[in-house]
PDB file of C-alpha atoms in Angstrom:
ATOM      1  CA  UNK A   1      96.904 103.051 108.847  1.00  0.00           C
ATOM      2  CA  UNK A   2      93.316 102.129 108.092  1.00  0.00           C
ATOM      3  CA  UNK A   3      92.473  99.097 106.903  1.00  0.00           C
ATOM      4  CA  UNK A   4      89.987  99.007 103.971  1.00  0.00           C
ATOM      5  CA  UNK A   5      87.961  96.823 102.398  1.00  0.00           C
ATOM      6  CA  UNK A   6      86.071  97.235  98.930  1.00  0.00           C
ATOM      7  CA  UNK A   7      83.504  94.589  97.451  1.00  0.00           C
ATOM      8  CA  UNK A   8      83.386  93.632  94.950  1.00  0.00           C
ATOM      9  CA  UNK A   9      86.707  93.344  93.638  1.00  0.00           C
ATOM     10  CA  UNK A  10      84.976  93.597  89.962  1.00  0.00           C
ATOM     11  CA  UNK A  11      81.997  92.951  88.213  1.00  0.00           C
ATOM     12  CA  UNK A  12      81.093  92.810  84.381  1.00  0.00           C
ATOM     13  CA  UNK A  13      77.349  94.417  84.360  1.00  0.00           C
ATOM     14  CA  UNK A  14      74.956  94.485  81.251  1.00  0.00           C
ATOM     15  CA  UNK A  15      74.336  97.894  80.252  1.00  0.00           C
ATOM     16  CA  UNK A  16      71.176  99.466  82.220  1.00  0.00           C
ATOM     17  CA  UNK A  17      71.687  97.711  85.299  1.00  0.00           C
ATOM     18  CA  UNK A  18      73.329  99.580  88.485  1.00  0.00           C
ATOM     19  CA  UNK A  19      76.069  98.310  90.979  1.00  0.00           C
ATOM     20  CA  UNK A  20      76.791  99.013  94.027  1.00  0.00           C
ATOM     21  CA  UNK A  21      80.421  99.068  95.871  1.00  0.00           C
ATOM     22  CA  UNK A  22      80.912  99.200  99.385  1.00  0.00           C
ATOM     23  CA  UNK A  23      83.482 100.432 101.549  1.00  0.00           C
ATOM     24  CA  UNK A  24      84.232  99.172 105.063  1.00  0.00           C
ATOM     25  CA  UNK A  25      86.929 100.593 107.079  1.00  0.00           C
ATOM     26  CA  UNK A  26      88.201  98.670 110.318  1.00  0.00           C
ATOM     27  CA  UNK A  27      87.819 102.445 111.907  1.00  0.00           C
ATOM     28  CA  UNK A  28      86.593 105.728 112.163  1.00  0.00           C
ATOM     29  CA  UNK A  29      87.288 108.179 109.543  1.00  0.00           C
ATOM     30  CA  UNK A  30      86.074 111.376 109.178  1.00  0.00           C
ATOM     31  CA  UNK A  31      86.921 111.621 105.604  1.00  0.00           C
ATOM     32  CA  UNK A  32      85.668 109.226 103.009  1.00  0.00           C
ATOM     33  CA  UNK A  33      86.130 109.950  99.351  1.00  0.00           C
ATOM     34  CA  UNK A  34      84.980 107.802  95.936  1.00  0.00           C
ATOM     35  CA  UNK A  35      87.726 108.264  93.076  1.00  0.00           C
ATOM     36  CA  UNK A  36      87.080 106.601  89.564  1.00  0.00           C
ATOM     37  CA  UNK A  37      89.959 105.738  87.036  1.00  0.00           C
ATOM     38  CA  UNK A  38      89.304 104.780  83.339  1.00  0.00           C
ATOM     39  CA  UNK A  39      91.137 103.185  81.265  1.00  0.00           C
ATOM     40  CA  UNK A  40      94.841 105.305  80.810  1.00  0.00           C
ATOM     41  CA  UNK A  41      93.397 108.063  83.033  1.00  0.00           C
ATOM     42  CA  UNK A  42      94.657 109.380  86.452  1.00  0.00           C
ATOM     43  CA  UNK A  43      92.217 109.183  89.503  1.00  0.00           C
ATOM     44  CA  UNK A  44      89.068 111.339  89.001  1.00  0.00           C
ATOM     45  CA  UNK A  45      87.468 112.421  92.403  1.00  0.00           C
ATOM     46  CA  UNK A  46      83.618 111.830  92.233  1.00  0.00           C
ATOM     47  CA  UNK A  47      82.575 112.926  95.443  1.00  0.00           C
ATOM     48  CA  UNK A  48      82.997 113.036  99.413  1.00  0.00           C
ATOM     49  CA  UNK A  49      81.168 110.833 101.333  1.00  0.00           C
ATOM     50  CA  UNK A  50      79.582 112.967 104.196  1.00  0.00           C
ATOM     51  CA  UNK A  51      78.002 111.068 107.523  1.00  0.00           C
ATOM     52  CA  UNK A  52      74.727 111.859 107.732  1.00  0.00           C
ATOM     53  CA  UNK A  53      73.900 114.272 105.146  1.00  0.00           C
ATOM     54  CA  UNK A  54      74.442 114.195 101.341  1.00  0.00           C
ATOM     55  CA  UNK A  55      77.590 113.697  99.809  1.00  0.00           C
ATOM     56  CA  UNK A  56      79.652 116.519  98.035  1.00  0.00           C
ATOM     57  CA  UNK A  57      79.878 116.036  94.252  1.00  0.00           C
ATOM     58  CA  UNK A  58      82.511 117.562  92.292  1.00  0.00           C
ATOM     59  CA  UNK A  59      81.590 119.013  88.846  1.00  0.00           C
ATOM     60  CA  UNK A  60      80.632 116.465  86.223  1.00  0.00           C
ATOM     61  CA  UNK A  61      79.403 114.129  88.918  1.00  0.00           C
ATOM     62  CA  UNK A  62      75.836 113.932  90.150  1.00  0.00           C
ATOM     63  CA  UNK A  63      73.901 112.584  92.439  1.00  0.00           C
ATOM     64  CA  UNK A  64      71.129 110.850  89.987  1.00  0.00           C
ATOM     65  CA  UNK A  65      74.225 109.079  88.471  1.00  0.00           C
ATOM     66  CA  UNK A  66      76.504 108.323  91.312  1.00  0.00           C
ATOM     67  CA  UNK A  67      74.499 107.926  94.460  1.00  0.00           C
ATOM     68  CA  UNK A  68      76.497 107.766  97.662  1.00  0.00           C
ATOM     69  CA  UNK A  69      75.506 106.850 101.160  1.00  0.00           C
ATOM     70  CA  UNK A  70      77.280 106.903 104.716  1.00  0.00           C
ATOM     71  CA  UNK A  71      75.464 106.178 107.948  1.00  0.00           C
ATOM     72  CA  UNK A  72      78.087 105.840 109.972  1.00  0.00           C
ATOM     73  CA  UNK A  73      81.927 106.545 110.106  1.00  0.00           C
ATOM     74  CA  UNK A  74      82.904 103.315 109.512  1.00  0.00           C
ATOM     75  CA  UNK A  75      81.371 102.467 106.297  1.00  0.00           C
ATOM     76  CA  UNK A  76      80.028 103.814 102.490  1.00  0.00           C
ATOM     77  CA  UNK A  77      78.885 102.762  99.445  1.00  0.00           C
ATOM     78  CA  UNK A  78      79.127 104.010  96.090  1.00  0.00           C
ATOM     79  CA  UNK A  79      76.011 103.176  93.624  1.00  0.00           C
ATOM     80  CA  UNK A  80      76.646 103.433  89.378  1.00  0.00           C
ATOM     81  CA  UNK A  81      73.342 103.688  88.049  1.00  0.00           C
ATOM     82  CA  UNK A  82      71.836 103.033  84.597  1.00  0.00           C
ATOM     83  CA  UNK A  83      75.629 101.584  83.419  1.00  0.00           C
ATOM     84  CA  UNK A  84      76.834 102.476  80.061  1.00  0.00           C
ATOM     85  CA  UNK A  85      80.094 100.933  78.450  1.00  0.00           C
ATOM     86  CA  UNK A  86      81.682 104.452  79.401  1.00  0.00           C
ATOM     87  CA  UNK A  87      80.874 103.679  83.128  1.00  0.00           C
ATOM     88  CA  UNK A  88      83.909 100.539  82.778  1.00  0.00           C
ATOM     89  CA  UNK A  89      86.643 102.021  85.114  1.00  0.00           C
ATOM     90  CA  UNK A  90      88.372 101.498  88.125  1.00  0.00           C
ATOM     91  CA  UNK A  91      86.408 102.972  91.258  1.00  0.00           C
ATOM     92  CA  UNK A  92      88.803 103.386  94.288  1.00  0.00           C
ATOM     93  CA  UNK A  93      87.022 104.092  97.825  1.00  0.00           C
ATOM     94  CA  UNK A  94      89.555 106.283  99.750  1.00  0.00           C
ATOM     95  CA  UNK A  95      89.794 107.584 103.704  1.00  0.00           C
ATOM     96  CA  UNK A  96      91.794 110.314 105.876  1.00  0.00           C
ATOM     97  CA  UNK A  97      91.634 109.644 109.485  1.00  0.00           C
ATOM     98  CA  UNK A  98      91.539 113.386 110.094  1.00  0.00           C
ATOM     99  CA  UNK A  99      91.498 116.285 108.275  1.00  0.00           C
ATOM    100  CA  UNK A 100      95.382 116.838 108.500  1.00  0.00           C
ATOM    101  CA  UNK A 101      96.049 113.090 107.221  1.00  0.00           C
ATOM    102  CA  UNK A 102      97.249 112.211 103.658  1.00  0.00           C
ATOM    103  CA  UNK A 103      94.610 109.521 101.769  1.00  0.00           C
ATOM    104  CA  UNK A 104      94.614 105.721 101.883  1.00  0.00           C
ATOM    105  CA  UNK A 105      93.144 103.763  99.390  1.00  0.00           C
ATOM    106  CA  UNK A 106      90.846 100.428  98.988  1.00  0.00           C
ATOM    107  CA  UNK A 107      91.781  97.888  96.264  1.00  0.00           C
ATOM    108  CA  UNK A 108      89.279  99.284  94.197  1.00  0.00           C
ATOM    109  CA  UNK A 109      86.476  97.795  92.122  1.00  0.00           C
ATOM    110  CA  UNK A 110      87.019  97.214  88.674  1.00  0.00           C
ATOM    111  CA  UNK A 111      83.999  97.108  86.873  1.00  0.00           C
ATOM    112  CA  UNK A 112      83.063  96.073  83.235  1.00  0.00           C
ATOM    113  CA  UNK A 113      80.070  96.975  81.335  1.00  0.00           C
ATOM    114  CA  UNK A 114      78.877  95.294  78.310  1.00  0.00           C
TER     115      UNK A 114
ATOM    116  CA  UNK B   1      92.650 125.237  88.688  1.00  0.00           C
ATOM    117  CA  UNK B   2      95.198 122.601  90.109  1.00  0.00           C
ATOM    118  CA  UNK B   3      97.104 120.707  88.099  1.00  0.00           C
ATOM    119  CA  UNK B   4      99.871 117.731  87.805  1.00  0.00           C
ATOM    120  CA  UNK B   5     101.836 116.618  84.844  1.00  0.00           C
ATOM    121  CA  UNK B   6     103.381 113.398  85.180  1.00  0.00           C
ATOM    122  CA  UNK B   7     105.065 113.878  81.349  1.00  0.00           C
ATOM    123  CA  UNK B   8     106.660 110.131  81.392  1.00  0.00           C
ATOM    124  CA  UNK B   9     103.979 107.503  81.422  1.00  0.00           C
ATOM    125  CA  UNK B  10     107.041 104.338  81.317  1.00  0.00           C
ATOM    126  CA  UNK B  11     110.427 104.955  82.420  1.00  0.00           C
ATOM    127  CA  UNK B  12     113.035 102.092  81.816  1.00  0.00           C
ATOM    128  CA  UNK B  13     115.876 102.176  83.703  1.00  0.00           C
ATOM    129  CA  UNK B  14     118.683  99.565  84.203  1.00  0.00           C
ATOM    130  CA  UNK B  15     118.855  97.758  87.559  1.00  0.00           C
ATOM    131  CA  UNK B  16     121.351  99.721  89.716  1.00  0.00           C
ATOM    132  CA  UNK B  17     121.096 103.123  87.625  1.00  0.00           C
ATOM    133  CA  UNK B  18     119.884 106.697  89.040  1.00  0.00           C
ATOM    134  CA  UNK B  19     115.589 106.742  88.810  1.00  0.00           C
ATOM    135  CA  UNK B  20     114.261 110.461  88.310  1.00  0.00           C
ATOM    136  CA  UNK B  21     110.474 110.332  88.259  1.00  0.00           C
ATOM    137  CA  UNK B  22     109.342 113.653  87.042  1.00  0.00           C
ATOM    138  CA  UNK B  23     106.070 115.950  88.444  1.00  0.00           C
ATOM    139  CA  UNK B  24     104.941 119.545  87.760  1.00  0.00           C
ATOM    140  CA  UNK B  25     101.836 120.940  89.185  1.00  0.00           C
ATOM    141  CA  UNK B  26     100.178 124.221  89.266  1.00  0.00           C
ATOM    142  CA  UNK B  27      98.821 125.747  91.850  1.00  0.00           C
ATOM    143  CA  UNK B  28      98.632 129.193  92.932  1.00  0.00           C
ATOM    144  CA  UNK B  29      98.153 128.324  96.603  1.00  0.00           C
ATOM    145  CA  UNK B  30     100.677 126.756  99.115  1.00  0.00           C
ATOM    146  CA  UNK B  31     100.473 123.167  97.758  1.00  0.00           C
ATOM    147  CA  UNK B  32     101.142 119.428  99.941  1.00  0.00           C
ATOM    148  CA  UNK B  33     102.857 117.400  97.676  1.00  0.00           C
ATOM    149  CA  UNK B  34     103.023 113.503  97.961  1.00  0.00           C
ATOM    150  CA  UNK B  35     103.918 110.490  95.772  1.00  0.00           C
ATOM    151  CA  UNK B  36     101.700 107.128  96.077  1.00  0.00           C
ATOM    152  CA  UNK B  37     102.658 103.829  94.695  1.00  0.00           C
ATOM    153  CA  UNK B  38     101.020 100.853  93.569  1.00  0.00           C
ATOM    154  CA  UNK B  39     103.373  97.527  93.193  1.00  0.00           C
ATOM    155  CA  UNK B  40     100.851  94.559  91.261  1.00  0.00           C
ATOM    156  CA  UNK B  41      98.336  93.730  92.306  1.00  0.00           C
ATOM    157  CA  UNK B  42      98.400  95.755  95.389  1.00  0.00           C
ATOM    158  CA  UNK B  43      96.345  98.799  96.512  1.00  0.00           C
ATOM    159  CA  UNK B  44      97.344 102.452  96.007  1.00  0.00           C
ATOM    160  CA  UNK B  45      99.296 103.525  99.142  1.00  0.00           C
ATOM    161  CA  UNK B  46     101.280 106.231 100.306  1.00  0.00           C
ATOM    162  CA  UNK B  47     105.435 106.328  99.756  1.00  0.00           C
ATOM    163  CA  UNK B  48     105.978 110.018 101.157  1.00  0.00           C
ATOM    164  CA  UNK B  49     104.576 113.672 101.445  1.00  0.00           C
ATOM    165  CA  UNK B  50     107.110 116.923 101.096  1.00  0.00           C
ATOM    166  CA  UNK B  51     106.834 117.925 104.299  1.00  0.00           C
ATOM    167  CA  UNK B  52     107.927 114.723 106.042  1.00  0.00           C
ATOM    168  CA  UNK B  53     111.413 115.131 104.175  1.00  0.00           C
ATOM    169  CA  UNK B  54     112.121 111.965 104.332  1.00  0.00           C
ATOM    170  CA  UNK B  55     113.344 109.095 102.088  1.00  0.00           C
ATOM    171  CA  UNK B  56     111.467 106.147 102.207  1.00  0.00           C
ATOM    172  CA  UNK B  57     112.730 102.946 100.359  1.00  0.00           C
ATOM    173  CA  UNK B  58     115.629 105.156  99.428  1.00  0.00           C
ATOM    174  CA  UNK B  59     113.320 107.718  97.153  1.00  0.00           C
ATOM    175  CA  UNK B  60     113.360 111.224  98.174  1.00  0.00           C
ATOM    176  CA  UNK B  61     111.258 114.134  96.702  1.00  0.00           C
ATOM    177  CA  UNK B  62     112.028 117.161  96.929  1.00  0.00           C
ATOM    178  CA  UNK B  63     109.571 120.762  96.688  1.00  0.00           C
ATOM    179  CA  UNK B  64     111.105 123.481  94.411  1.00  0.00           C
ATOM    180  CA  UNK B  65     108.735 125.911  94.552  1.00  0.00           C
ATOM    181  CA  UNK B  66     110.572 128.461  91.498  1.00  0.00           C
ATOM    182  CA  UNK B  67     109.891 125.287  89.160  1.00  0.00           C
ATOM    183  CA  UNK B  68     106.558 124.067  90.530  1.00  0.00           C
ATOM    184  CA  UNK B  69     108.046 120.798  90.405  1.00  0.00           C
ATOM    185  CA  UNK B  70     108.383 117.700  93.099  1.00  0.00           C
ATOM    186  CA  UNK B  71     110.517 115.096  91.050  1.00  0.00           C
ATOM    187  CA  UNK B  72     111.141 111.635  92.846  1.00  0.00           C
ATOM    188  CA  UNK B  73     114.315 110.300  92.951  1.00  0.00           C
ATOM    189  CA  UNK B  74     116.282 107.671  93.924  1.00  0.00           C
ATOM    190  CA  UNK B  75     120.142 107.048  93.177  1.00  0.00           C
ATOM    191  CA  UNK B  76     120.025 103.067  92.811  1.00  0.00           C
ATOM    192  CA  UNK B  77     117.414 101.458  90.747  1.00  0.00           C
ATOM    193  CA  UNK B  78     116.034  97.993  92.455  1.00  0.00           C
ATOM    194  CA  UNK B  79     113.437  95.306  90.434  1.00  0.00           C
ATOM    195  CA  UNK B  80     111.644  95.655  93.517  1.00  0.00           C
ATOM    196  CA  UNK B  81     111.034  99.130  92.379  1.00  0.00           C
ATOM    197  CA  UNK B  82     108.820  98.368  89.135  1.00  0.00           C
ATOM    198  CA  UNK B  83     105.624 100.177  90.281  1.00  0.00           C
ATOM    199  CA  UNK B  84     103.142 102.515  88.977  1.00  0.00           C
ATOM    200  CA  UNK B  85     103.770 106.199  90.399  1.00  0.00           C
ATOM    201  CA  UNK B  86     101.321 108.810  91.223  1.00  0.00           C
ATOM    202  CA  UNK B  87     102.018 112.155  91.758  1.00  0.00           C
ATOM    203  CA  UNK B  88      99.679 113.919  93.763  1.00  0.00           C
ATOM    204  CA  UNK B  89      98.811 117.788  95.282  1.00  0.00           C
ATOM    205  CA  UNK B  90      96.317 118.271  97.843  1.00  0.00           C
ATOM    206  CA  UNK B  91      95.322 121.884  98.510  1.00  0.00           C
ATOM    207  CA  UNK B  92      92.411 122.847 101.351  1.00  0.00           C
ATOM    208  CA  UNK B  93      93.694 120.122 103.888  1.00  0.00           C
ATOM    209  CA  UNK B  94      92.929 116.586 102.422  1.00  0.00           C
ATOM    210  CA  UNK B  95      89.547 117.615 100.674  1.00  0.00           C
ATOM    211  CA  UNK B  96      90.514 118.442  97.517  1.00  0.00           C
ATOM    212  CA  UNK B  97      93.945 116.349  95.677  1.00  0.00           C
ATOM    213  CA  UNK B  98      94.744 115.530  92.560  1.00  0.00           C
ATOM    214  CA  UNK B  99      96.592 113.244  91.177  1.00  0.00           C
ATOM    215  CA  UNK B 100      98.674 113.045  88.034  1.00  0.00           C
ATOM    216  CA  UNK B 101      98.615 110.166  85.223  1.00  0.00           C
ATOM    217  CA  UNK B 102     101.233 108.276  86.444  1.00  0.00           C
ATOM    218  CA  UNK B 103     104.321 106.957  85.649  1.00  0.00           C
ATOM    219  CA  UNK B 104     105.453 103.375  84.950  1.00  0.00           C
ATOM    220  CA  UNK B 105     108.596 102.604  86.449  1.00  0.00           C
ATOM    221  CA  UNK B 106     110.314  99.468  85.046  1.00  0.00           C
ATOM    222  CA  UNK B 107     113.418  98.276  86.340  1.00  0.00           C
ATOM    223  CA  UNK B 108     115.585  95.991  84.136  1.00  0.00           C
ATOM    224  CA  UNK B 109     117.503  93.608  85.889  1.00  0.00           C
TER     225      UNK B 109
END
């Protein structure tokens, strides 16, 4: 399976401030996801990653919030703007090789904000 | 909507006694079912899907589709087996899956 790495590992932010989490996968994917997971919750998708064009959001995620970039196949990054405290969670960068392959998962970014 | 219910959040078990790790979704389409682990400090990753039917590290799952459920299982209990548990139903190829809360598995020795 794919190997994937996610930087950073975690961060504690003031509140205000923005972060941004990157994805690398050693290759291509056609499926890149973002999942978030607070604190005694299950995974939350936030959105697919799409090459080239704008990323799919699912409700309750937008893009003003959680912008999301992928230029290539290879590689994405995840952006948390204007961090509140309610932002702290677990954000997990996941691929599928194709579209008939289950997910894999980064080691996720665990991020604080004060 | 889709749904899975994980309704254990910590199951104790004694080292060497039957492990039943319980999941219920809903879903009115034809769902893929899988189960992911994560052991400390490691990453998320996949222990098996229903339509592999296989047993993987001994666990098998299997899809009863009258009870909506996909319960894990495993007949011997090992340490190694402490993990977190996920659940997890994918509908629409791999676009769309959700995952339930989880279950902590804690084996005694």
């Amino acid at each position: 399976s794919a190997v994937i790495s996610q930087k950073p590992s975690r961060d504690i932010c003031q509140r205000g401030t923005s972060l941004t989490i990157q994805c690398q996968v050693d290759s291509q994917v056609t499926m890149m996801f973002w999942y978030r997971q607070q604190p005694g919750q299950s995974l939350t998708l936030i959105a697919t990653a799409n090459q080239g064009s704008e990323a799919t959001y699912e409700s309750g995620f937008v893009i003003d919030k959680f912008p999301i970039s992928r230029p290539n196949l290879t590689f994405s990054t995840l952006t948390v703007s204007n961090m509140s405290p309610e932002d702290s969670s677990i954000y997990l960068c996941s691929v599928s090789a194709d579209y008939n392959s289950p997910l894999h998962f980064g080691n996720g970014t665990r991020l604080t904000v004060t | 909507a889709q749904r899975v219910t994980q309704p254990e959040k910590l199951l104790s078990v004694f080292k060497g006694a039957p492990v039943e790790l319980k999941c219920n979704y809903s879903y009115s389409g034809s769902p893929e079912l899988f189960w992911y682990v994560q052991y400390s400090r490691q990453r998320l990753q996949l222990l098996l899907r229903h339509i592999s039917r296989e047993s993987i590290k001994g666990f098998t799952a299997d899809l009863n589709k009258g009870e909506t459920s996909f319960h894990l299982k495993k007949p011997f209990a090992q340490e190694e087996d402490s993990a977190m548990y996920y659940c997890a139903l994918a509908s629409g190829g791999y676009q769309k899956v959700t995952f339930g809360i989880g279950t902590k598995l804690q084996v005694i020795p």
